[in-house]
XYZ file of C-alpha atoms in Angstrom:
517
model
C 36.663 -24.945 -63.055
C 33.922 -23.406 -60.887
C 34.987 -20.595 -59.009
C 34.436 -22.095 -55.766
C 36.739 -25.745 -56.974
C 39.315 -22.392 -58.262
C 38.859 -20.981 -54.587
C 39.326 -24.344 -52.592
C 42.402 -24.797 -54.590
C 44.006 -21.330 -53.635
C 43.468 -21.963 -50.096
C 45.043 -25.022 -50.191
C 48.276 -23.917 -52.463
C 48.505 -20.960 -49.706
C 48.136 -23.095 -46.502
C 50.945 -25.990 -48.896
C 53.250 -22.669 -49.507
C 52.639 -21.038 -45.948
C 53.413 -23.920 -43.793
C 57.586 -24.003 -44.242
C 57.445 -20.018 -43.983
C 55.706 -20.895 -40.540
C 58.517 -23.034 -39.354
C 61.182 -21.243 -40.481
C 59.669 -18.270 -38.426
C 59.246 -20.799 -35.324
C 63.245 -21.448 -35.940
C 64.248 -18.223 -35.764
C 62.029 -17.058 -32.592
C 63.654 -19.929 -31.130
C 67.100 -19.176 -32.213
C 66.560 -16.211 -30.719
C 65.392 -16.793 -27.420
C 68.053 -18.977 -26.869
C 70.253 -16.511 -28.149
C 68.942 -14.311 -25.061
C 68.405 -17.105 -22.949
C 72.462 -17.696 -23.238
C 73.633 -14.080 -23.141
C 70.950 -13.122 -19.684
C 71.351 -16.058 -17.889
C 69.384 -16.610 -14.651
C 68.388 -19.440 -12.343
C 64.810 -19.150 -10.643
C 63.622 -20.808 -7.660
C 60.110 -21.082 -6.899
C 59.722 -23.545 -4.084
C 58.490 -21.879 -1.459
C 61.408 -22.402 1.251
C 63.912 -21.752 -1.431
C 65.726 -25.111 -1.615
C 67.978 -24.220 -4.385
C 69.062 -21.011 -3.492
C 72.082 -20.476 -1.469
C 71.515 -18.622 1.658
C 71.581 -14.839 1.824
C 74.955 -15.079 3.558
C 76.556 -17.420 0.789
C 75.658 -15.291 -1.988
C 77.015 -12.505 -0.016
C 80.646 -14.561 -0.070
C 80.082 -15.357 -3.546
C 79.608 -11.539 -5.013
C 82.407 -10.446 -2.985
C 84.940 -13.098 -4.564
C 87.210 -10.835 -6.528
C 90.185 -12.923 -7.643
C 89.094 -16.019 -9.990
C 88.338 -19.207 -7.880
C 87.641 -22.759 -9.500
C 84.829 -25.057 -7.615
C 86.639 -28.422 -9.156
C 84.230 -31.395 -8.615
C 85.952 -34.988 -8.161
C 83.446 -37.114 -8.776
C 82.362 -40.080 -10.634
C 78.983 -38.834 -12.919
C 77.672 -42.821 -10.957
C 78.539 -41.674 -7.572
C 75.240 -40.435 -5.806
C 76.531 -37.420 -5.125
C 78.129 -35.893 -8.052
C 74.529 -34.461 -9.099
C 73.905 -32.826 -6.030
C 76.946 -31.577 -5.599
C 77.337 -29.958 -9.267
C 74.007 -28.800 -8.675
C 75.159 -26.135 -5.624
C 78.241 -25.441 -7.648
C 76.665 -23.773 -9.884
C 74.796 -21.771 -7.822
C 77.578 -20.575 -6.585
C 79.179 -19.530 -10.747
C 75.604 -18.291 -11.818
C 76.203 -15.528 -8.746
C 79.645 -14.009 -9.659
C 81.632 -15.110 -13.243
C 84.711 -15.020 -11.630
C 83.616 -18.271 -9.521
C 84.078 -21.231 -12.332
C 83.095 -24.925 -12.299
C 85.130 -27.985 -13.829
C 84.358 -31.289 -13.205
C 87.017 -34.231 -13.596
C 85.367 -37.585 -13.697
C 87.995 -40.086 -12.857
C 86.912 -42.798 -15.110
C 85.750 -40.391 -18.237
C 88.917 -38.021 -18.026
C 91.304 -39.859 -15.763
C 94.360 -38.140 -17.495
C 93.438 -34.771 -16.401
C 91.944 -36.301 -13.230
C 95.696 -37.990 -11.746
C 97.498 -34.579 -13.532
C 95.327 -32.158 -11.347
C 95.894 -34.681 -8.234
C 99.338 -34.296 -9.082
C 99.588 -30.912 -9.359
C 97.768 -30.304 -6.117
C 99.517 -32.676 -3.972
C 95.993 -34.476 -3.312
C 96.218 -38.414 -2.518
C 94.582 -40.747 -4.331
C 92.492 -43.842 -3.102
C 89.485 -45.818 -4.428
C 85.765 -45.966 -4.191
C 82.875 -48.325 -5.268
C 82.609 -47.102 -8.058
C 85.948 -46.819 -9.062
C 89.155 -48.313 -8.902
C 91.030 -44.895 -8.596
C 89.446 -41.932 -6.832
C 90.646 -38.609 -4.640
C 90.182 -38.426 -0.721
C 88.767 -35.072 -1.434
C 85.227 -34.887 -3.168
C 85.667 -31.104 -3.747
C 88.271 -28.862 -4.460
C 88.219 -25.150 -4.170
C 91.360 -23.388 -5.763
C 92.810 -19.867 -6.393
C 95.914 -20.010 -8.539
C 98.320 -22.657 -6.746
C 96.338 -22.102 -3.640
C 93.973 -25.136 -2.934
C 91.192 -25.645 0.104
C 89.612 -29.406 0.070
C 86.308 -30.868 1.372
C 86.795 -34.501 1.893
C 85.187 -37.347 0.123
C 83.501 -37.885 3.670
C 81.709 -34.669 4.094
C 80.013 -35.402 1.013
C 78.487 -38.717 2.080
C 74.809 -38.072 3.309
C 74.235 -36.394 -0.062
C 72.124 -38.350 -2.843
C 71.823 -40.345 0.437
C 67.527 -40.478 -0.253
C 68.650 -41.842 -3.487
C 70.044 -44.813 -2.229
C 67.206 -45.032 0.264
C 64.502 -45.447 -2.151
C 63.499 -41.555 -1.728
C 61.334 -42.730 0.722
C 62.903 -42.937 4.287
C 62.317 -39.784 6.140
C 65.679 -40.245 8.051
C 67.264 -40.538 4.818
C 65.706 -36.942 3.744
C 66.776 -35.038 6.810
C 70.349 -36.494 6.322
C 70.430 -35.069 3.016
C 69.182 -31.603 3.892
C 71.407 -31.301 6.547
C 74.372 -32.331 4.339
C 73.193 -29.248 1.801
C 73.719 -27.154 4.267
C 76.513 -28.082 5.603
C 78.745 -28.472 2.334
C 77.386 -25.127 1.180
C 78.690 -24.140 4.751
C 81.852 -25.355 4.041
C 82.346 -24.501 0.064
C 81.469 -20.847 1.739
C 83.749 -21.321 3.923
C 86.839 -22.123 1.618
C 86.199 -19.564 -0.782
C 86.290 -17.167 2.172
C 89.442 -18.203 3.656
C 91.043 -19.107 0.288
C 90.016 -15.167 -0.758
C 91.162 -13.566 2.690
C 93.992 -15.315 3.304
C 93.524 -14.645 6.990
C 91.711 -16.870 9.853
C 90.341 -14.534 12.735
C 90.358 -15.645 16.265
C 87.613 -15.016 18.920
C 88.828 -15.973 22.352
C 86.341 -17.567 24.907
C 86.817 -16.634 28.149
C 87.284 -19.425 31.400
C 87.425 -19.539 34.545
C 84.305 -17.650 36.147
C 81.455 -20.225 35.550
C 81.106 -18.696 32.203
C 79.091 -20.860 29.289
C 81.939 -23.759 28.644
C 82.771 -23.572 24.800
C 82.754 -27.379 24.320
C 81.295 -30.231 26.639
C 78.133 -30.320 28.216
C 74.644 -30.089 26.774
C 74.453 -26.827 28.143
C 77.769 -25.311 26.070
C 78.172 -23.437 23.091
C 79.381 -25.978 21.042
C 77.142 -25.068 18.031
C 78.134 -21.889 17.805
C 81.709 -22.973 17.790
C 80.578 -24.906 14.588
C 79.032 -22.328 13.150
C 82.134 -20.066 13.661
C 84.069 -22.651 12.171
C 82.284 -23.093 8.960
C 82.483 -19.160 8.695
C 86.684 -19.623 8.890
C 86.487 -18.219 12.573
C 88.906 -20.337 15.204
C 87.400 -20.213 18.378
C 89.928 -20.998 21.797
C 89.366 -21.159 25.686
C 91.347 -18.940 27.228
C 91.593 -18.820 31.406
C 91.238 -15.500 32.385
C 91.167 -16.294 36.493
C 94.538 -14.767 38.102
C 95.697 -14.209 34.703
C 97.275 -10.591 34.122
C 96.976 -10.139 30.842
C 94.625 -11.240 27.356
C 96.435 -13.115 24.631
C 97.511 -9.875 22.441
C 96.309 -12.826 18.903
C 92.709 -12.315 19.878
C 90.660 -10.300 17.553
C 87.984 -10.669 20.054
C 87.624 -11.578 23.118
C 83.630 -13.325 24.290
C 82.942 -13.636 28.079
C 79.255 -15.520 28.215
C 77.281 -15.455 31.364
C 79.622 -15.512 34.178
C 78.027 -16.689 37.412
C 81.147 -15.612 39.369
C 82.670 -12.082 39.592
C 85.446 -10.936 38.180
C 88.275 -9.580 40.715
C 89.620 -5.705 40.361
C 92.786 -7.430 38.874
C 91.304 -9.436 35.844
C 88.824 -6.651 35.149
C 92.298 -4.574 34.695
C 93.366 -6.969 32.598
C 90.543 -6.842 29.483
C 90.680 -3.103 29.978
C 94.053 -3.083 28.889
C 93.307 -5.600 26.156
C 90.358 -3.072 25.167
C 92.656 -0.304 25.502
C 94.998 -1.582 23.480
C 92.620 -2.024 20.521
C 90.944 -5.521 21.168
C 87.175 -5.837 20.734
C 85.274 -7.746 23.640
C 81.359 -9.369 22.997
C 79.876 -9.356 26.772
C 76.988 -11.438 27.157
C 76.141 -10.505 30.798
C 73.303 -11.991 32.359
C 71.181 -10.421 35.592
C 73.831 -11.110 38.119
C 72.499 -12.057 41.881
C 74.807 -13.537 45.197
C 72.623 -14.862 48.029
C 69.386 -13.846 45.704
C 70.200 -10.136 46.044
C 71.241 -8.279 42.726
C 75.178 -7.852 42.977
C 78.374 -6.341 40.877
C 79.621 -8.802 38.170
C 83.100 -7.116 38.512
C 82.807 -5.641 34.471
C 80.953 -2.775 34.873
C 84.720 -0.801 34.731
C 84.920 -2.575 31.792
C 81.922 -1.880 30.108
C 82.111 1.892 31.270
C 85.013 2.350 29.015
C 82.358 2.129 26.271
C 79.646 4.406 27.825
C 77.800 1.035 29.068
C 76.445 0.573 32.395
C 74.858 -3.109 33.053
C 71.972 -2.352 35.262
C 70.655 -4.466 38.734
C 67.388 -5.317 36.757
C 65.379 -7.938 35.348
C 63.176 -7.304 31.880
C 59.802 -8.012 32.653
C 57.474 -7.876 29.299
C 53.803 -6.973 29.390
C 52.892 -7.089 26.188
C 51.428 -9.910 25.407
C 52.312 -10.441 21.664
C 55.378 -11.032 22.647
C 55.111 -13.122 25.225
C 55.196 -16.956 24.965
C 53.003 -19.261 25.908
C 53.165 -21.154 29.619
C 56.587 -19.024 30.319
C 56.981 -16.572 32.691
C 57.531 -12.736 31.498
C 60.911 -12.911 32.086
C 61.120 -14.972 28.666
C 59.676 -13.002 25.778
C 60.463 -12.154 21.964
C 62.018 -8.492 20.839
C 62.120 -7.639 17.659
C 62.871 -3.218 17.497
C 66.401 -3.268 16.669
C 68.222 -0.281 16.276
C 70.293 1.437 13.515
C 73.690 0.353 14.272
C 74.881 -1.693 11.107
C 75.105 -4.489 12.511
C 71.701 -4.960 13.507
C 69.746 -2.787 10.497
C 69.805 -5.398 8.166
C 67.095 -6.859 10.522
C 64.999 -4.425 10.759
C 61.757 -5.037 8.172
C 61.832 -8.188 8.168
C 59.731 -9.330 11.157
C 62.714 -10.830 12.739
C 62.195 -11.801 16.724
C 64.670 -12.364 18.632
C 63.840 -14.693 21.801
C 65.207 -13.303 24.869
C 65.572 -15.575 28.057
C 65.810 -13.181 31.677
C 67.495 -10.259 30.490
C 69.176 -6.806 32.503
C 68.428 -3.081 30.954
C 71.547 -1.766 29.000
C 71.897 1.892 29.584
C 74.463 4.989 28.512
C 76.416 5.430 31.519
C 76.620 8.960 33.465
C 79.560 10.981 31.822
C 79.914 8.854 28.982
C 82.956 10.154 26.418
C 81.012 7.769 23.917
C 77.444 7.201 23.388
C 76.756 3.721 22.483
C 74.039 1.945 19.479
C 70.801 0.610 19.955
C 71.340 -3.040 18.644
C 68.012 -4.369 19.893
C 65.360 -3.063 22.651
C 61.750 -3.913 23.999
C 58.502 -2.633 23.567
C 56.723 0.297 25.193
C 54.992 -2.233 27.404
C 58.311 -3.801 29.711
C 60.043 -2.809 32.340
C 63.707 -3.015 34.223
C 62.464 -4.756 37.686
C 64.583 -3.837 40.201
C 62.987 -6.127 42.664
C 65.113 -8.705 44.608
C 65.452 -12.650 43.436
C 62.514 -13.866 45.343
C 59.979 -11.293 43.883
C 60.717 -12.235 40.422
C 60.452 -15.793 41.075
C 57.733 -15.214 43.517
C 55.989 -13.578 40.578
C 55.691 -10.556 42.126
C 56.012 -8.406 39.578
C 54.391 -4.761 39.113
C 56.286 -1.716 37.946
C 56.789 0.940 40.547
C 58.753 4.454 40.606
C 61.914 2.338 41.348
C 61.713 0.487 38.121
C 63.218 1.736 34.697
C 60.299 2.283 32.609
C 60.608 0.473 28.852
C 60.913 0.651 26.253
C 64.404 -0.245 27.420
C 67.845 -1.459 25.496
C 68.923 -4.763 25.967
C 71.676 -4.806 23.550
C 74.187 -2.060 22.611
C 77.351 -1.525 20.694
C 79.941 1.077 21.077
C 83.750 1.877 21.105
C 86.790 2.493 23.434
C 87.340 6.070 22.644
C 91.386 5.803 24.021
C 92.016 2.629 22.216
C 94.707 2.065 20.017
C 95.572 1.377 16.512
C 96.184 -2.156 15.920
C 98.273 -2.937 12.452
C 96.580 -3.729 9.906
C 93.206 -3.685 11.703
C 90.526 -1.182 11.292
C 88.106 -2.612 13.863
C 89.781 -1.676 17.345
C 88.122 -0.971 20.802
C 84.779 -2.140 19.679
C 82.607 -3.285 22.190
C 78.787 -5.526 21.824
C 77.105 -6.096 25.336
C 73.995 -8.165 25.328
C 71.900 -8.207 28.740
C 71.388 -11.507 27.851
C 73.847 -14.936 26.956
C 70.852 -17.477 26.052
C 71.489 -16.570 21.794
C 75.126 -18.207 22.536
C 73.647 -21.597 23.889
C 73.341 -25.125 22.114
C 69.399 -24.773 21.927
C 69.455 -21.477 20.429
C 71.440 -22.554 18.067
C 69.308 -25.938 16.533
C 67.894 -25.631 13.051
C 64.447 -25.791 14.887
C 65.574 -22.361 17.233
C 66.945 -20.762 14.033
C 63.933 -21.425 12.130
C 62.012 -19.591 13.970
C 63.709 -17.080 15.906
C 67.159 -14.733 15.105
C 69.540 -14.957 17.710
C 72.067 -16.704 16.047
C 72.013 -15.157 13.305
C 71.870 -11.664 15.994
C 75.161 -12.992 17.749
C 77.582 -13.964 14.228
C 76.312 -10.537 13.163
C 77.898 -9.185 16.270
C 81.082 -11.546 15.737
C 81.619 -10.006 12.074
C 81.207 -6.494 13.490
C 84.080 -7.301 16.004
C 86.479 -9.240 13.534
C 85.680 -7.448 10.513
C 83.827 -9.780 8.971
C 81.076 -7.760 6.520
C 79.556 -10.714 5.255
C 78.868 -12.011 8.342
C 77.402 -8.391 8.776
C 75.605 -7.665 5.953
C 72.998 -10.101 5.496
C 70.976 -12.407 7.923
C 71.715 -16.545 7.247
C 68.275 -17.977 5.541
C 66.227 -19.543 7.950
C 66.337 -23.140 7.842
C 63.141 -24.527 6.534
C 60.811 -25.684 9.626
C 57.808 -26.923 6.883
C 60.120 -29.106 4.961
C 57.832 -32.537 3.857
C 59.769 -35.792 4.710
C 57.710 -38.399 3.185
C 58.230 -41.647 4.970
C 58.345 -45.203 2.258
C 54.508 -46.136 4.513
C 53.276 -42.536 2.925
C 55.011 -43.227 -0.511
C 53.109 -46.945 -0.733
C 49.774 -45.494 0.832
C 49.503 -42.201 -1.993
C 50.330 -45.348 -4.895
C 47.510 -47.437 -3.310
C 45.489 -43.952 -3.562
C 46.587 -42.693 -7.054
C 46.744 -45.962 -9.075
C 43.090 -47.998 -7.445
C 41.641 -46.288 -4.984
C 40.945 -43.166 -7.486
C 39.983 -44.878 -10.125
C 37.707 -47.225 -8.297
C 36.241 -44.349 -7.085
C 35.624 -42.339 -10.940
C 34.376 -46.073 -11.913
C 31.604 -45.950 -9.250
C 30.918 -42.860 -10.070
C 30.073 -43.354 -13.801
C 28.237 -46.699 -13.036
C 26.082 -44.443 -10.741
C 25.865 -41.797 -13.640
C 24.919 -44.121 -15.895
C 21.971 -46.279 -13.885
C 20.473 -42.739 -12.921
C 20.238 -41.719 -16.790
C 18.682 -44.845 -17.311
C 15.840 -44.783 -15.393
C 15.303 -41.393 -16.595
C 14.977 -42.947 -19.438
């Protein structure tokens, strides 16, 4: 045999004898990353408005669960919604290992499905898909403790699904029901861990913003209270000599009609007595001359003195377009913890005809810097018909900026509530648009951060530190909703119109090499 037959033969014998050493090294680097994969588990998510990852506020409940909780899914695997609702779940268990998800399919394990109905007390009904089936979709338990979201709240998801994934309607119905059944699976593992359900009273009675109704309400925020297991309730503070001693907190928004010696008496011994108050105190004017809301006594107590002024800004990146400088964005906000977690993050706050916060003379406290204008604005201390007259230029009588138009402090007298370690703590805003309807739509919050601003504010006063600690996410203002039209035009586009065009292409290639040729 020639050497180079005797050579030939080798290589082959070593490529026939190297080839199961190969895959038997492939098997093992696999075994092995899975190994890791199983024992450093993480989820990524890189779409770009973070669609599967809970919101910063969410994952803030979820690290903070200490006692085990079970996220137990009753749901057919055929129901639309099982998927999606497994799928945010899990998010939930791949934060914190002492969150856990089960699923009980009532047609693949209906013995354990009707014993854990049983042993909850849950009623059974029926669905489409099934001929036995629990009112409640999700169930959210902590040893024989139990919180339920209904079968209903659940509806709108997989709802594209069933629409063909085309119908734009269909998409924003499912977003929305995302958020809102993380919302409320945030919610239950809050109350379900705390026990406890604080109450922020909403003061009546003085023209103030009505907390349900009218367009013009703050009905959204109620909801958004609500999810975060906050109970919001009226309370008519007119003639009334005392505060309901049960409220942790006590919000008066934008009264247009002053409050009496006697009532302003009345929150100061609430204060005084360790309850927190959130003032939202717009400029205040009687026959278009500035005037005394009646709290200023009030707001002294904390070292805060609610100026005659209205916050003009000059500068015009923060000014909006075809408004007047009355409405402007802020975005300096100050160290107080309840506002740091802001800072950095280009957050702008948008801030609709404000009054200058200052420290009042002979403060016993000193209050925070929660949020503040630039350099470039000014307190106006000009009468009603110079600000609308547009009359505005800063004189020696105005309060040069940059200038505070949100503070927080304390009652330095007040006293020890039981089992409370937030007492006497006081948030003023110059401001009450953050608390209204249309600053709180997912458009508003998309863009701008006074809601998330004001439940920061609300956690501060009830002592609620995740409401604190982290800014909500932003809902997602360039979210594609592709309509069935679109979905029909892009097949027309992918499956002829492309190819037609490659086809004429290459014909065209083709005739112009031939008469090269």
């Amino acid at each position: 045999m020639s050497e180079t037959k005797t050579a030939l033969v080798r290589s082959r014998l070593a490529s026939i004898a190297g080839a199961p050493a190969s895959m038997l090294l492939a098997l093992v680097l696999f075994g092995m990353v899975n190994i890791l994969a199983a024992r450093h588990y993480r989820r990524f998510d890189w779409t770009r408005a973070q669609l599967f990852t809970l919101s910063p506020r969410s994952q803030q409940i979820a690290r903070g669960v200490r006692n085990r909780v079970e996220i137990v899914i009753l749901l057919g695997r055929a129901e639309p919604q099982w998927r999606d609702a497994v799928e945010l779940a899990e998010r939930y268990r791949a934060i914190n290992p002492a969150i856990t998800v089960r699923t009980l399919d009532p047609d693949r394990q209906r013995e354990a499905f009707v014993a854990f109905l049983q042993r909850h007390g849950l009623r059974a009904g029926r669905s489409s898909q099934s001929d036995i089936a629990a009112e409640a979709g999700v169930v959210v338990v902590n040893g024989d403790r139990h919180l339920e979201i209904r079968r209903d709240d659940l509806a709108a998801l997989g709802d594209a699904t069933r629409a063909g994934g085309g119908d734009a309607t269909a998409g924003e119905r499912i977003a929305n029901a995302r958020v809102t059944v993380e919302r409320a699976l945030s919610s239950a593992i809050v109350q379900i861990e705390r026990g406890d359900r604080p109450t922020l009273c909403v003061s009546s009675g003085h023209d103030e913003i009505p907390l349900q109704g009218s367009d013009e309400s703050m009905q959204l925020f109620a909801q958004e209270l609500e999810h975060d297991n906050i109970t919001t309730r009226a309370v008519e503070l007119r003639g009334t000599p005392t505060v309901p001693a049960d409220c942790d907190a006590l919000l008066i928004a934008g009264p247009r009609q002053a409050f009496t010696d006697g009532e302003a008496r009345a929150v100061s011994r609430y204060m005084q007595a360790g309850g927190n108050l959130l003032l939202l105190l717009d400029p205040f004017f009687v026959d278009r001359h500035h005037a005394p809301s009646g709290l200023e006594s009030i707001t002294r107590l904390a070292g805060i003195e609610p100026t005659s002024t209205v916050v003009v800004e000059s500068d015009p990146q923060k000014l909006l377009d075809g408004l007047p400088p009355m409405v402007f964005t802020a975005g300096d906000f100050g160290a107080h913890e309840l506002s740091r977690n802001f800072r950095g993050i280009d957050a702008e706050v948008l801030v609709r005809t404000a009054r200058v916060l200052r420290t009042s003379g002979g403060a016993t406290v000193v209050p925070e810097t929660i949020l503040r204008t630039t350099p470039a604005a000014w307190g106006e201390t000009g009468e009603l018909d110079a600000v609308r007259d547009g009359a505005l230029r800063r004189d020696g009588n105005d309060i040069a900026g940059p200038v505070d138009i949100a503070l927080a402090s304390r009652v330095s007298d007040a006293r020890q509530r039981p089992g409370r370690a937030a007492n006497g703590r006081v948030v003023v805003f110059g401001f009450s648009y953050l608390v209204t309807n249309e600053a709180m739509t997912p458009a508003a919050r998309a863009r701008f951060a006074d809601a998330a601003l004001l439940q920061a504010a609300v956690g501060w006063l009830v002592e609620r530190q995740d409401l604190v600690d982290v800014p909500p996410k932003p809902a997602n203002s360039a979210a594609l909703l592709v309509s069935a039209e679109t979905v029909k035009l892009v097949r027309w586009y992918s499956v002829v119109f492309i190819p037609l065009a490659a086809l004429l292409v290459g014909i065209a290639v083709l005739r112009a090499r031939k008469s090269v040729e």
